[in-house]
Coordinates of C-alpha atoms and ligand atoms in Angstrom, one line a residue:
M1 CA 0.0 0.0 0.0
C2 CA 1.5 3.1 -1.1
G3 CA 1.2 6.2 -3.3
I4 CA 2.3 6.4 -6.9
I5 CA 2.7 9.4 -9.2
G6 CA 3.8 9.9 -12.8
Y7 CA 4.4 13.0 -15.0
I8 CA 5.1 13.6 -18.6
G9 CA 5.2 17.1 -20.1
D10 CA 7.4 20.2 -20.0
K11 CA 7.7 20.9 -16.3
K12 CA 10.6 19.7 -14.2
A13 CA 9.4 16.1 -13.5
S14 CA 11.2 15.9 -10.2
E15 CA 9.3 18.9 -8.8
V16 CA 5.9 17.5 -9.9
L17 CA 6.8 14.1 -8.5
I18 CA 7.9 15.4 -5.1
S19 CA 5.0 17.7 -4.8
G20 CA 2.6 14.9 -5.6
L21 CA 4.3 12.5 -3.2
S22 CA 4.0 15.0 -0.4
H23 CA 0.3 14.9 -0.9
L24 CA 0.3 11.1 -0.9
E25 CA 2.2 10.7 2.4
Y26 CA -1.1 9.7 4.1
R27 CA -0.8 6.4 2.1
G28 CA 2.6 5.6 3.7
Y29 CA 5.8 7.3 4.6
D30 CA 8.5 4.7 5.3
S31 CA 10.5 5.3 2.2
S32 CA 10.2 6.9 -1.2
G33 CA 11.8 7.1 -4.6
V34 CA 11.6 8.5 -8.1
A35 CA 12.8 7.5 -11.6
L36 CA 13.6 10.3 -14.0
M37 CA 13.8 9.6 -17.7
K38 CA 15.7 11.7 -20.2
G39 CA 16.0 10.2 -23.7
N40 CA 17.0 6.6 -23.0
R41 CA 18.7 7.4 -19.7
V42 CA 16.8 6.6 -16.5
E43 CA 18.1 7.8 -13.1
I44 CA 16.6 6.3 -10.0
Y45 CA 16.9 7.9 -6.5
K46 CA 15.5 6.4 -3.4
A47 CA 15.6 7.1 0.3
E48 CA 14.6 5.3 3.5
G49 CA 12.4 7.2 5.9
K50 CA 10.4 10.3 5.3
L51 CA 10.1 12.1 2.0
K52 CA 12.4 14.9 3.1
N53 CA 15.3 12.4 2.9
L54 CA 14.6 11.9 -0.8
V55 CA 14.3 15.7 -1.3
E56 CA 17.7 16.1 0.2
I57 CA 19.2 13.6 -2.3
L58 CA 17.5 15.3 -5.2
K59 CA 19.0 18.7 -4.1
T60 CA 22.4 17.2 -4.9
K61 CA 21.4 16.3 -8.5
P62 CA 20.5 19.6 -10.0
D63 CA 21.5 18.7 -13.6
I64 CA 19.1 15.7 -14.0
C65 CA 16.4 17.4 -11.9
N66 CA 16.4 20.6 -14.0
S67 CA 16.4 18.8 -17.3
T68 CA 14.1 15.9 -17.0
H69 CA 10.4 16.1 -17.9
I70 CA 9.3 12.5 -17.6
G71 CA 9.3 10.5 -14.4
I72 CA 7.5 8.2 -12.0
G73 CA 7.6 8.2 -8.2
H74 CA 6.5 6.3 -5.2
I75 CA 5.9 6.6 -1.5
R76 CA 5.9 3.4 0.4
W77 CA 4.1 1.6 3.3
A78 CA 6.0 -1.7 3.5
T79 CA 4.1 -4.9 2.8
H80 CA 6.8 -7.2 1.4
G81 CA 10.2 -6.5 2.8
L82 CA 11.6 -4.1 5.3
P83 CA 11.3 -0.3 4.7
T84 CA 14.9 -0.1 3.4
T85 CA 16.3 1.8 0.5
I86 CA 16.7 -1.4 -1.5
N87 CA 13.1 -2.3 -1.0
A88 CA 11.9 1.3 -1.9
H89 CA 10.4 1.8 -5.3
P90 CA 11.1 2.2 -8.3
H91 CA 12.2 -1.3 -9.1
T92 CA 13.9 -2.5 -12.3
C93 CA 14.6 -5.7 -14.2
N94 CA 18.1 -7.1 -14.6
C95 CA 19.0 -5.1 -17.7
K96 CA 17.6 -2.0 -16.0
N97 CA 15.6 -1.0 -19.1
L98 CA 12.3 -1.2 -17.4
T99 CA 11.4 0.8 -14.3
L100 CA 8.2 0.3 -12.3
V101 CA 6.3 1.7 -9.3
H102 CA 3.5 -0.2 -7.8
N103 CA 0.7 0.2 -5.3
G104 CA -1.0 -3.0 -4.1
I105 CA 0.0 -6.6 -3.3
I106 CA 0.9 -9.3 -5.8
E107 CA -0.4 -12.4 -4.2
N108 CA 1.3 -15.0 -6.5
Y109 CA 4.7 -13.2 -6.3
Q110 CA 6.5 -16.2 -4.8
E111 CA 5.3 -18.5 -7.6
L112 CA 6.2 -15.9 -10.2
K113 CA 9.6 -15.3 -8.5
E114 CA 10.5 -19.0 -8.7
E115 CA 9.5 -19.1 -12.4
L116 CA 11.5 -15.9 -13.2
S117 CA 14.5 -17.1 -11.2
A118 CA 14.6 -20.3 -13.2
L119 CA 14.7 -18.1 -16.3
G120 CA 17.7 -16.3 -14.9
C121 CA 16.3 -13.2 -13.2
T122 CA 18.1 -12.1 -10.1
F123 CA 16.4 -10.1 -7.4
Q124 CA 17.8 -7.3 -5.4
S125 CA 14.9 -6.6 -3.1
Q126 CA 12.4 -8.6 -1.0
T127 CA 9.5 -6.9 -2.7
D128 CA 6.6 -8.3 -4.7
T129 CA 7.0 -5.3 -7.0
E130 CA 10.4 -6.3 -8.3
V131 CA 8.9 -9.6 -9.4
A132 CA 6.4 -7.6 -11.5
A133 CA 9.2 -5.5 -13.0
H134 CA 11.0 -8.6 -14.1
L135 CA 7.8 -10.1 -15.4
I136 CA 6.9 -7.1 -17.5
A137 CA 10.5 -6.9 -18.8
R138 CA 10.4 -10.6 -19.9
E139 CA 7.2 -9.9 -21.7
Y140 CA 8.8 -6.9 -23.3
G141 CA 11.5 -9.2 -24.6
K142 CA 8.8 -11.0 -26.6
T143 CA 7.0 -8.1 -28.1
K144 CA 9.3 -5.1 -27.8
N145 CA 6.2 -3.1 -26.9
L146 CA 5.6 -1.7 -23.4
L147 CA 1.8 -1.7 -23.7
R148 CA 1.7 -5.3 -24.9
A149 CA 4.2 -6.3 -22.2
M150 CA 2.1 -4.7 -19.5
Q151 CA -1.1 -6.4 -20.9
A152 CA 0.6 -9.8 -21.0
A153 CA 2.2 -9.5 -17.5
T154 CA -0.9 -8.3 -15.7
K155 CA -2.8 -11.3 -17.0
K156 CA -0.4 -13.5 -15.0
I157 CA -0.5 -11.4 -11.8
K158 CA -3.0 -12.2 -9.0
G159 CA -3.8 -9.6 -6.5
A160 CA -4.1 -5.8 -6.5
F161 CA -2.0 -3.3 -8.4
A162 CA -1.8 0.2 -9.8
F163 CA 1.4 0.3 -12.0
C164 CA 3.3 3.0 -13.7
A165 CA 6.1 1.8 -15.9
I166 CA 8.7 3.4 -18.1
H167 CA 11.1 1.8 -20.6
K168 CA 14.4 3.1 -22.0
N169 CA 13.4 2.1 -25.5
E170 CA 10.1 4.0 -25.4
P171 CA 11.1 7.3 -23.8
D172 CA 7.9 9.1 -24.8
K173 CA 5.4 7.4 -22.6
I174 CA 4.4 6.0 -19.3
V175 CA 2.4 2.8 -19.3
I176 CA -0.1 2.2 -16.6
A177 CA -2.4 -0.6 -15.3
K178 CA -5.0 -0.9 -12.6
R179 CA -6.7 -3.7 -10.6
N180 CA -8.2 -3.1 -7.2
A181 CA -6.0 -0.1 -6.4
P182 CA -7.0 3.4 -7.3
L183 CA -5.4 5.2 -10.3
I184 CA -6.3 8.4 -12.0
V185 CA -4.8 10.2 -15.0
G186 CA -4.8 14.0 -14.7
I187 CA -5.3 15.7 -18.1
G188 CA -3.2 18.8 -18.8
E189 CA -2.3 20.9 -21.8
G190 CA 0.7 19.3 -23.4
E191 CA 1.3 17.4 -20.2
N192 CA -0.4 14.5 -18.3
F193 CA -0.2 13.2 -14.8
I194 CA -0.8 9.9 -13.1
A195 CA -1.6 9.5 -9.4
S196 CA -3.1 7.3 -6.8
D197 CA -5.3 10.2 -5.6
I198 CA -6.4 13.6 -6.6
P199 CA -4.5 15.8 -4.0
A200 CA -1.3 14.7 -5.7
I201 CA -2.2 16.5 -9.0
I202 CA -4.9 19.0 -8.1
E203 CA -2.5 21.9 -8.2
Y204 CA -1.9 21.2 -11.9
T205 CA -5.2 20.1 -13.3
K206 CA -8.8 19.8 -12.5
K207 CA -9.6 17.2 -15.2
A208 CA -9.0 13.5 -14.8
I209 CA -9.9 10.0 -16.0
Y210 CA -10.6 7.4 -13.4
L211 CA -9.3 4.1 -14.5
S212 CA -11.4 1.0 -13.9
D213 CA -10.1 -2.4 -12.9
Y214 CA -8.4 -4.3 -15.7
Q215 CA -7.7 -1.2 -17.7
V216 CA -4.3 -0.5 -19.1
G217 CA -3.2 2.8 -20.6
V218 CA -0.5 4.6 -22.5
V219 CA 0.1 8.2 -21.3
K220 CA 2.1 10.5 -23.5
K221 CA 2.6 14.2 -23.4
N222 CA -0.3 15.0 -25.7
S223 CA -2.4 11.9 -25.5
V224 CA -3.9 9.3 -23.2
E225 CA -5.1 5.9 -24.5
I226 CA -6.9 3.5 -22.3
Y227 CA -7.6 -0.1 -23.2
D228 CA -9.9 -2.6 -21.6
E229 CA -8.9 -6.2 -20.9
N230 CA -9.9 -7.3 -24.3
D231 CA -7.6 -4.7 -25.8
N232 CA -10.4 -2.4 -27.0
L233 CA -9.5 1.2 -27.1
I234 CA -12.1 2.9 -24.8
K235 CA -13.2 6.4 -24.3
N236 CA -13.1 7.0 -20.6
K237 CA -15.1 10.0 -19.3
I238 CA -13.0 13.0 -18.4
E239 CA -14.3 14.1 -15.0
F240 CA -14.0 17.5 -13.3
L241 CA -12.2 17.1 -10.0
P242 CA -14.3 18.4 -7.1
F243 CA -11.3 19.8 -5.3
E244 CA -9.5 23.0 -4.6
A245 CA -5.7 23.0 -4.4
A246 CA -5.8 22.9 -0.6
T247 CA -3.5 25.1 1.3
I248 CA -3.1 22.6 4.0
S249 CA -1.8 24.3 7.1
K250 CA -1.6 23.6 10.8
L251 CA -3.0 27.1 11.4
G252 CA -0.6 27.7 14.3
Y253 CA -1.3 24.3 16.0
K254 CA 1.8 22.2 16.7
H255 CA 0.3 19.2 14.9
F256 CA -2.5 18.5 12.4
M257 CA -4.1 16.2 15.0
L258 CA -4.6 19.0 17.5
K259 CA -5.9 21.3 14.8
E260 CA -8.3 18.6 13.6
I261 CA -9.5 17.9 17.2
H262 CA -10.2 21.6 17.5
E263 CA -12.2 21.7 14.2
Q264 CA -14.8 19.3 15.5
G265 CA -17.4 21.9 16.6
D266 CA -17.5 23.2 13.0
V267 CA -17.4 19.7 11.6
I268 CA -20.6 18.9 13.5
R269 CA -22.3 22.1 12.3
N270 CA -21.4 21.1 8.8
V271 CA -22.8 17.6 9.0
L272 CA -26.0 18.9 10.6
S273 CA -26.4 21.7 8.1
G274 CA -29.4 21.3 5.8
K275 CA -30.3 17.9 7.4
L276 CA -31.3 18.9 10.9
I277 CA -33.1 22.3 10.7
S278 CA -34.8 22.3 14.0
N279 CA -35.7 19.7 16.6
K280 CA -39.3 19.8 15.6
E281 CA -38.7 19.1 11.9
K282 CA -38.0 15.7 10.4
I283 CA -34.5 14.9 9.3
N284 CA -33.9 15.8 5.7
L285 CA -31.7 13.1 4.1
E286 CA -32.2 13.6 0.4
N287 CA -29.1 11.6 -0.5
F288 CA -30.6 8.5 1.1
K289 CA -32.3 6.9 -1.9
L290 CA -34.6 4.3 -0.3
T291 CA -38.3 5.0 -0.5
Q292 CA -40.4 5.0 2.7
T293 CA -41.8 1.7 1.8
E294 CA -38.4 0.2 1.2
I295 CA -37.2 1.6 4.5
K296 CA -40.2 -0.1 6.2
N297 CA -39.1 -3.3 4.6
I298 CA -35.6 -3.3 5.9
K299 CA -35.2 -6.3 8.1
R300 CA -31.6 -5.9 9.0
V301 CA -28.7 -3.4 8.8
Q302 CA -25.1 -4.4 8.5
I303 CA -22.4 -1.9 9.1
I304 CA -19.0 -2.7 7.5
A305 CA -15.9 -0.7 8.3
C306 CA -12.3 -0.8 9.7
G307 CA -10.4 0.9 12.5
T308 CA -11.9 4.1 13.8
S309 CA -14.8 4.0 11.3
L310 CA -15.7 0.6 12.8
H311 CA -15.9 2.2 16.2
A312 CA -18.3 4.8 14.8
G313 CA -20.3 2.0 13.4
L314 CA -20.6 0.4 16.9
V315 CA -22.2 3.7 18.2
G316 CA -24.4 3.6 15.1
K317 CA -25.6 0.1 16.1
Y318 CA -26.7 1.2 19.5
I319 CA -28.6 4.2 18.3
M320 CA -30.2 2.6 15.2
E321 CA -31.4 -0.5 17.1
K322 CA -32.9 1.8 19.8
F323 CA -34.6 4.3 17.5
A324 CA -35.1 2.7 14.1
Q325 CA -35.8 -0.7 15.8
I326 CA -33.9 -2.7 13.2
P327 CA -31.2 -5.3 14.2
V328 CA -27.8 -4.1 13.3
D329 CA -24.6 -6.1 12.9
V330 CA -21.3 -4.3 12.9
E331 CA -18.5 -6.1 11.1
A332 CA -14.8 -5.5 10.6
S333 CA -14.5 -5.6 6.8
S334 CA -11.4 -7.8 7.0
E335 CA -13.4 -10.5 8.7
Y336 CA -16.5 -10.0 6.7
I337 CA -14.9 -10.8 3.4
Y338 CA -13.8 -14.4 4.2
R339 CA -17.2 -15.7 5.4
D340 CA -20.4 -16.9 3.8
T341 CA -22.3 -13.7 4.7
I342 CA -26.0 -13.3 4.3
A343 CA -27.6 -10.2 2.8
D344 CA -30.5 -9.6 0.5
E345 CA -32.7 -6.7 -0.8
N346 CA -34.1 -6.3 2.7
T347 CA -30.7 -5.7 4.2
L348 CA -29.4 -2.2 4.4
T349 CA -25.6 -2.2 4.1
I350 CA -23.7 0.8 5.5
G351 CA -20.0 1.1 4.6
I352 CA -18.2 3.7 6.7
S353 CA -14.8 5.0 5.6
Q354 CA -13.0 8.2 6.0
S355 CA -10.9 7.7 2.9
G356 CA -13.3 5.6 0.9
E357 CA -10.3 3.6 -0.3
T358 CA -9.8 1.0 2.4
A359 CA -9.2 -2.2 0.5
D360 CA -11.0 -4.5 2.9
T361 CA -14.1 -2.4 3.0
I362 CA -14.2 -2.0 -0.7
T363 CA -13.9 -5.7 -1.2
A364 CA -16.7 -6.3 1.3
I365 CA -19.0 -3.7 -0.3
K366 CA -18.3 -5.2 -3.7
Q367 CA -19.3 -8.6 -2.3
V368 CA -22.5 -7.3 -0.9
K369 CA -23.4 -5.4 -4.0
E370 CA -24.0 -8.7 -5.8
K371 CA -26.7 -9.6 -3.3
N372 CA -29.0 -6.7 -4.0
S373 CA -28.6 -5.1 -0.7
H374 CA -28.9 -1.3 -0.7
I375 CA -25.4 0.2 -0.2
A376 CA -25.1 3.4 1.8
I377 CA -21.6 4.8 2.1
I378 CA -20.6 7.3 4.8
T379 CA -17.3 8.8 3.7
N380 CA -15.2 11.9 3.8
R381 CA -14.2 11.4 0.1
A382 CA -17.2 11.8 -2.2
D383 CA -14.9 11.0 -5.1
S384 CA -13.5 7.8 -3.7
T385 CA -13.8 4.2 -5.0
M386 CA -16.3 3.4 -2.2
A387 CA -18.4 6.5 -3.0
R388 CA -18.7 5.2 -6.6
L389 CA -20.1 1.9 -5.3
A390 CA -22.8 3.6 -3.3
D391 CA -26.5 3.5 -4.0
S392 CA -26.9 6.2 -1.3
L393 CA -23.8 8.4 -0.8
L394 CA -23.7 10.2 2.5
P395 CA -20.7 12.5 2.5
I396 CA -19.5 13.6 5.9
S397 CA -17.6 16.7 4.6
A398 CA -15.2 16.9 7.5
G399 CA -12.5 18.5 5.3
I400 CA -9.1 17.0 4.6
E401 CA -7.9 15.0 7.6
V402 CA -4.1 15.0 7.5
S403 CA -3.2 13.4 10.8
V404 CA -3.1 9.6 10.5
A405 CA -5.0 9.2 13.7
A406 CA -8.6 10.0 12.8
T407 CA -10.4 12.5 15.0
K408 CA -12.8 14.9 13.2
S409 CA -13.8 12.2 10.7
Y410 CA -14.9 10.0 13.5
M411 CA -17.0 12.8 14.9
A412 CA -18.6 13.5 11.5
Q413 CA -19.3 9.8 11.1
L414 CA -21.0 9.7 14.6
I415 CA -23.2 12.6 13.7
S416 CA -24.1 11.1 10.4
L417 CA -25.1 7.9 12.1
Y418 CA -27.3 9.7 14.6
L419 CA -29.0 11.5 11.7
L420 CA -29.5 8.3 9.7
A421 CA -30.9 6.5 12.7
F422 CA -33.4 9.3 13.5
Y423 CA -34.3 9.5 9.8
L424 CA -35.0 5.8 9.6
A425 CA -37.1 6.0 12.7
E426 CA -39.1 8.9 11.3
Q427 CA -39.6 7.3 7.9
K428 CA -40.8 4.1 9.6
G429 CA -43.2 6.2 11.6
I430 CA -42.1 4.9 15.0
T431 CA -44.0 7.5 17.0
T432 CA -43.2 6.1 20.4
K433 CA -39.7 7.4 20.0
D434 CA -40.7 10.9 18.8
S435 CA -40.3 12.8 22.1
E436 CA -36.9 11.3 22.8
I437 CA -35.7 12.0 19.3
I438 CA -36.9 15.6 19.6
K439 CA -34.9 16.0 22.7
L440 CA -31.8 14.4 21.2
K441 CA -32.0 16.5 18.1
Q442 CA -31.9 19.6 20.3
E443 CA -28.8 18.1 22.0
L444 CA -27.2 17.6 18.6
I445 CA -27.9 21.3 17.7
E446 CA -26.3 22.3 21.0
L447 CA -23.4 19.9 20.6
P448 CA -20.9 22.1 18.7
N449 CA -20.9 24.6 21.5
K450 CA -20.3 22.0 24.1
V451 CA -17.5 20.4 22.1
E452 CA -15.9 23.9 21.9
A453 CA -16.4 24.5 25.6
L454 CA -14.5 21.2 26.2
L455 CA -11.7 22.4 24.0
E456 CA -11.2 25.7 25.9
D457 CA -8.0 26.1 27.7
S458 CA -9.5 25.7 31.2
S459 CA -10.7 22.1 30.3
T460 CA -7.6 21.1 28.4
T461 CA -5.3 22.2 31.2
K462 CA -6.6 19.4 33.4
I463 CA -6.3 16.8 30.6
K464 CA -2.7 18.0 29.9
E465 CA -1.8 17.5 33.6
I466 CA -3.3 14.0 33.6
A467 CA -1.5 13.2 30.3
K468 CA 1.9 14.2 31.9
K469 CA 1.2 12.2 35.0
Y470 CA 0.4 9.0 33.2
S471 CA 2.7 9.2 30.3
S472 CA 5.3 6.9 31.8
F473 CA 2.9 4.0 32.2
K474 CA 3.4 1.1 29.7
D475 CA -0.2 -0.1 29.8
F476 CA -3.6 1.4 30.0
I477 CA -7.1 0.1 30.3
F478 CA -10.2 1.9 29.1
I479 CA -13.6 0.8 30.4
A480 CA -17.2 1.8 29.7
R481 CA -20.6 0.2 29.1
G482 CA -23.4 0.7 26.7
I483 CA -23.2 3.3 24.0
N484 CA -19.8 4.4 25.4
L485 CA -18.1 1.0 25.0
P486 CA -17.1 2.1 21.4
T487 CA -15.7 5.3 23.0
A488 CA -13.5 3.2 25.2
L489 CA -12.3 1.2 22.2
E490 CA -11.7 4.3 20.2
G491 CA -9.9 6.1 23.1
A492 CA -7.6 3.1 23.6
L493 CA -6.9 2.9 19.8
K494 CA -6.0 6.6 19.7
L495 CA -3.5 6.1 22.6
K496 CA -2.0 3.0 21.0
E497 CA -1.7 4.6 17.6
I498 CA 0.2 7.7 18.5
S499 CA 2.0 6.9 21.8
Y500 CA 2.6 3.2 21.3
I501 CA 1.3 2.5 24.9
N502 CA -0.4 -0.8 25.2
A503 CA -4.0 0.4 25.7
T504 CA -7.1 -1.8 25.5
G505 CA -10.8 -1.0 25.8
Y506 CA -13.1 -3.3 27.6
G507 CA -16.8 -3.4 28.4
A508 CA -16.6 -2.6 32.1
G509 CA -18.7 -5.6 33.0
E510 CA -16.1 -7.9 31.2
L511 CA -13.3 -6.7 33.4
K512 CA -14.0 -9.4 36.0
H513 CA -13.9 -12.1 33.4
G514 CA -10.1 -11.9 32.9
P515 CA -8.6 -8.4 32.5
I516 CA -9.0 -7.8 36.2
A517 CA -6.1 -10.1 36.7
M518 CA -3.8 -7.4 35.3
L519 CA -4.8 -4.7 37.7
D520 CA -2.4 -3.3 40.2
N521 CA -1.1 0.1 41.0
N522 CA 0.9 0.1 37.8
M523 CA -2.3 0.0 35.7
P524 CA -4.2 3.1 35.0
V525 CA -7.9 2.4 34.3
L526 CA -9.8 5.1 32.6
A527 CA -13.6 4.7 33.1
I528 CA -16.2 6.5 31.2
L529 CA -19.4 6.9 33.2
N530 CA -22.3 9.0 32.1
T531 CA -25.5 9.4 34.0
G532 CA -27.8 6.9 32.4
V533 CA -28.8 3.3 32.5
V534 CA -25.3 1.9 33.1
Y535 CA -23.9 4.6 35.4
D536 CA -24.2 2.7 38.6
K537 CA -23.0 -0.5 37.0
V538 CA -19.8 1.2 35.7
L539 CA -19.3 2.8 39.1
S540 CA -19.4 -0.7 40.7
N541 CA -16.9 -1.9 38.1
C542 CA -14.7 1.1 39.1
E543 CA -15.0 0.0 42.8
E544 CA -13.8 -3.5 41.8
A545 CA -10.8 -2.0 39.9
R546 CA -10.0 0.3 42.8
A547 CA -10.1 -2.6 45.2
R548 CA -7.2 -4.1 43.1
Q549 CA -5.2 -0.8 43.5
A550 CA -5.7 0.3 39.9
R551 CA -5.1 4.0 39.3
L552 CA -8.6 5.2 38.3
I553 CA -9.3 8.1 36.0
G554 CA -12.9 9.1 35.6
V555 CA -14.5 10.8 32.6
T556 CA -18.0 11.8 33.5
N557 CA -20.7 14.4 33.1
K558 CA -21.7 14.2 36.8
I559 CA -20.4 12.5 39.9
E560 CA -21.8 12.4 43.4
R561 CA -19.6 13.9 46.0
K562 CA -19.5 10.5 47.9
D563 CA -18.1 8.8 44.8
K564 CA -15.4 11.3 44.0
D565 CA -12.8 9.8 46.2
L566 CA -12.9 6.6 44.2
F567 CA -11.0 8.4 41.4
E568 CA -7.5 9.5 41.5
D569 CA -8.3 11.9 38.7
L570 CA -11.5 13.2 37.2
I571 CA -12.4 14.9 34.0
I572 CA -15.8 16.5 33.9
I573 CA -17.5 17.0 30.6
P574 CA -20.4 19.4 29.9
S575 CA -23.8 18.2 30.8
V576 CA -25.1 15.8 28.1
S577 CA -27.5 12.8 27.8
D578 CA -25.9 9.4 27.8
L579 CA -27.0 8.8 24.2
I580 CA -25.1 11.8 22.9
S581 CA -22.2 11.6 25.3
P582 CA -19.9 9.5 23.0
A583 CA -19.4 12.7 21.0
L584 CA -18.1 14.6 24.0
N585 CA -16.3 11.8 25.8
I586 CA -14.2 11.0 22.7
V587 CA -12.9 14.6 22.6
V588 CA -11.4 14.1 26.0
L589 CA -9.8 10.8 25.0
Q590 CA -8.5 12.3 21.8
L591 CA -6.9 15.1 23.7
L592 CA -5.5 12.7 26.4
A593 CA -3.9 10.5 23.7
Y594 CA -2.6 13.6 21.9
Y595 CA -1.0 15.1 25.0
I596 CA 0.5 11.8 26.1
A597 CA 2.1 11.3 22.7
E598 CA 3.2 14.9 22.5
Y599 CA 4.7 14.7 26.0
L600 CA 6.6 11.6 25.0
G601 CA 7.9 13.4 21.9
K602 CA 6.3 11.0 19.4
D603 CA 5.7 11.7 15.8
V604 CA 2.0 12.5 16.4
D605 CA 0.8 13.1 12.8
Q606 CA 2.7 10.3 11.3
P607 CA 3.1 7.5 13.8
R608 CA 5.3 4.6 13.0
N609 CA 4.0 1.6 11.0
L610 CA 0.7 3.2 10.2
A611 CA -0.9 4.8 7.1
K612 CA -3.9 6.9 6.9
S613 CA -5.5 4.9 4.2
V614 CA -4.9 1.2 4.0
T615 CA -5.3 0.3 0.3
V616 CA -4.2 -3.3 0.6
E617 CA -5.9 -6.3 2.1
Ligands
G6P1 C1 -6.2 3.1 8.8 C2 -6.1 4.4 9.6 C3 -7.2 4.5 10.6 C4 -8.5 4.3 10.0 C5 -8.6 3.0 9.2 C6 -9.9 2.9 8.4 O1 -5.9 2.0 9.6 O2 -4.8 4.5 10.2 O3 -7.1 5.7 11.2 O4 -9.5 4.3 10.9 O5 -7.5 2.9 8.3 O6 -9.8 3.9 7.4 P1 -11.1 4.4 6.6 O7 -10.5 5.4 5.7 O8 -11.7 3.3 5.9 O9 -11.9 5.1 7.6

């Protein structure tokens, strides 16, 4: 999983490639590389670590950088082989005539490697991509035509790929191919661009062709030809890219994550805008395409997602079952896809994804699509692969999220799920829930101000103090029950992701069935307890933890004076009903994770081993 870029035109290729790669860093950032082609000379530069290391190398090569106008580039998130310079892309064949960058995973690479080794190929790296480079080069030997070679090679490859290839004997073109990995061709005047994603090229063009799976293309300075798998030349639609060249800035915040946490009040306002006008009016969800009769016929909802989006889905389950009164299953996409799952036209499938490009979720959604289930996609990228699979597209419009740890997109997903649950209840005419829904709608309207109150300095000072105090602990437990169990899971995930502290979320009632064995005074336990049905239960679980010397931190909207002493530290959130509280509690946990990581000096926005968008299975 990685980002790829290609350029052919009159600009300095190195500048276009580096600028593009900098916008693809969310896809990986453990190494990077470019190949620059001038006539039949190809120079390859690669660097381990962040993109800035490659930039430093290119600074020492002004001659080639200033005079080269064709190139391909890559930013890597290691799948096969360590994140070393040797394993960084581009890769070449033995004769070094063919150079390749790749996003995806070649599943039969071992098999191919053995065949190619027997034919005399020698391999420098441990990557699956190098195998593809040799394979395409072998095919080139037969046809002396890069397009034909790519077509023949991709027929032998199993797995996912977006390829950009150049060949010394054909110095006027870049040949591309796509299967189950995103790839677009940006159309310019006397120049063309290739990229995994729009932000990489948006500063140069607003027109692009989205390749479909199994398509192969030849990109030249003044032309783009795309062929289907049967070698028919096809006319792909040129689409207008719905993006502005974003001036992505931290706006004075130390990290994007902190800025994005602070944007959440406005993010909520945005999601509510036009959909929740007042608490007395029905939710307006015109993008949701099922008719009232079809909604009444829904027998089951399945929510499919990964990571943080999966946690949002768990809150969605709670609220949807309660108000829309439909059973909801929430599934990790990676598990969903290797099971005989059941879905039909009376199943509503909701895919949730910040990026809309998570490979596992895309695969799951494609599987469900064949079963006639209505597909609703909740995503921050209305132009993504997943959005294109949607029957009902529900954009969350949270704005570009740069930090790898998702914060504001989670908030936007939560709010979208509240709206969808209330919408389904209203369309089904479940009048018994009306008064409760009216009250909660009012709370949603007031929520942005409460989130902003929580983000004021006076509240964050306490969180900072707690962060500093607990930053040296190696383990952390988060507990909650009911609708805040997903908050505990998400809070633990945030802490793990950016501070590398071993944090786990548990249902508080489950503590006594195993995890309690780990408790002692070296184990901080953060408990979320909101006034509501499970308040007293969580309080009892806290007593159990305290009795085992655990260091208790409470996050609550209210606490009786008599219970205060139970907690070593307390964070009080603004008054809120239990059902809306996940949207406030999570802000506390995001800040806690942020300040712990920041205190420990971690790379908050680009934590090790992670990528913002996981485009491989
Ligand atoms: C990666 C990211 C997570 C994200 C997950 C799902 O693992 O690091 O932050 O929650 O992918 O991504 P999606 O774009 O589908 O929401």
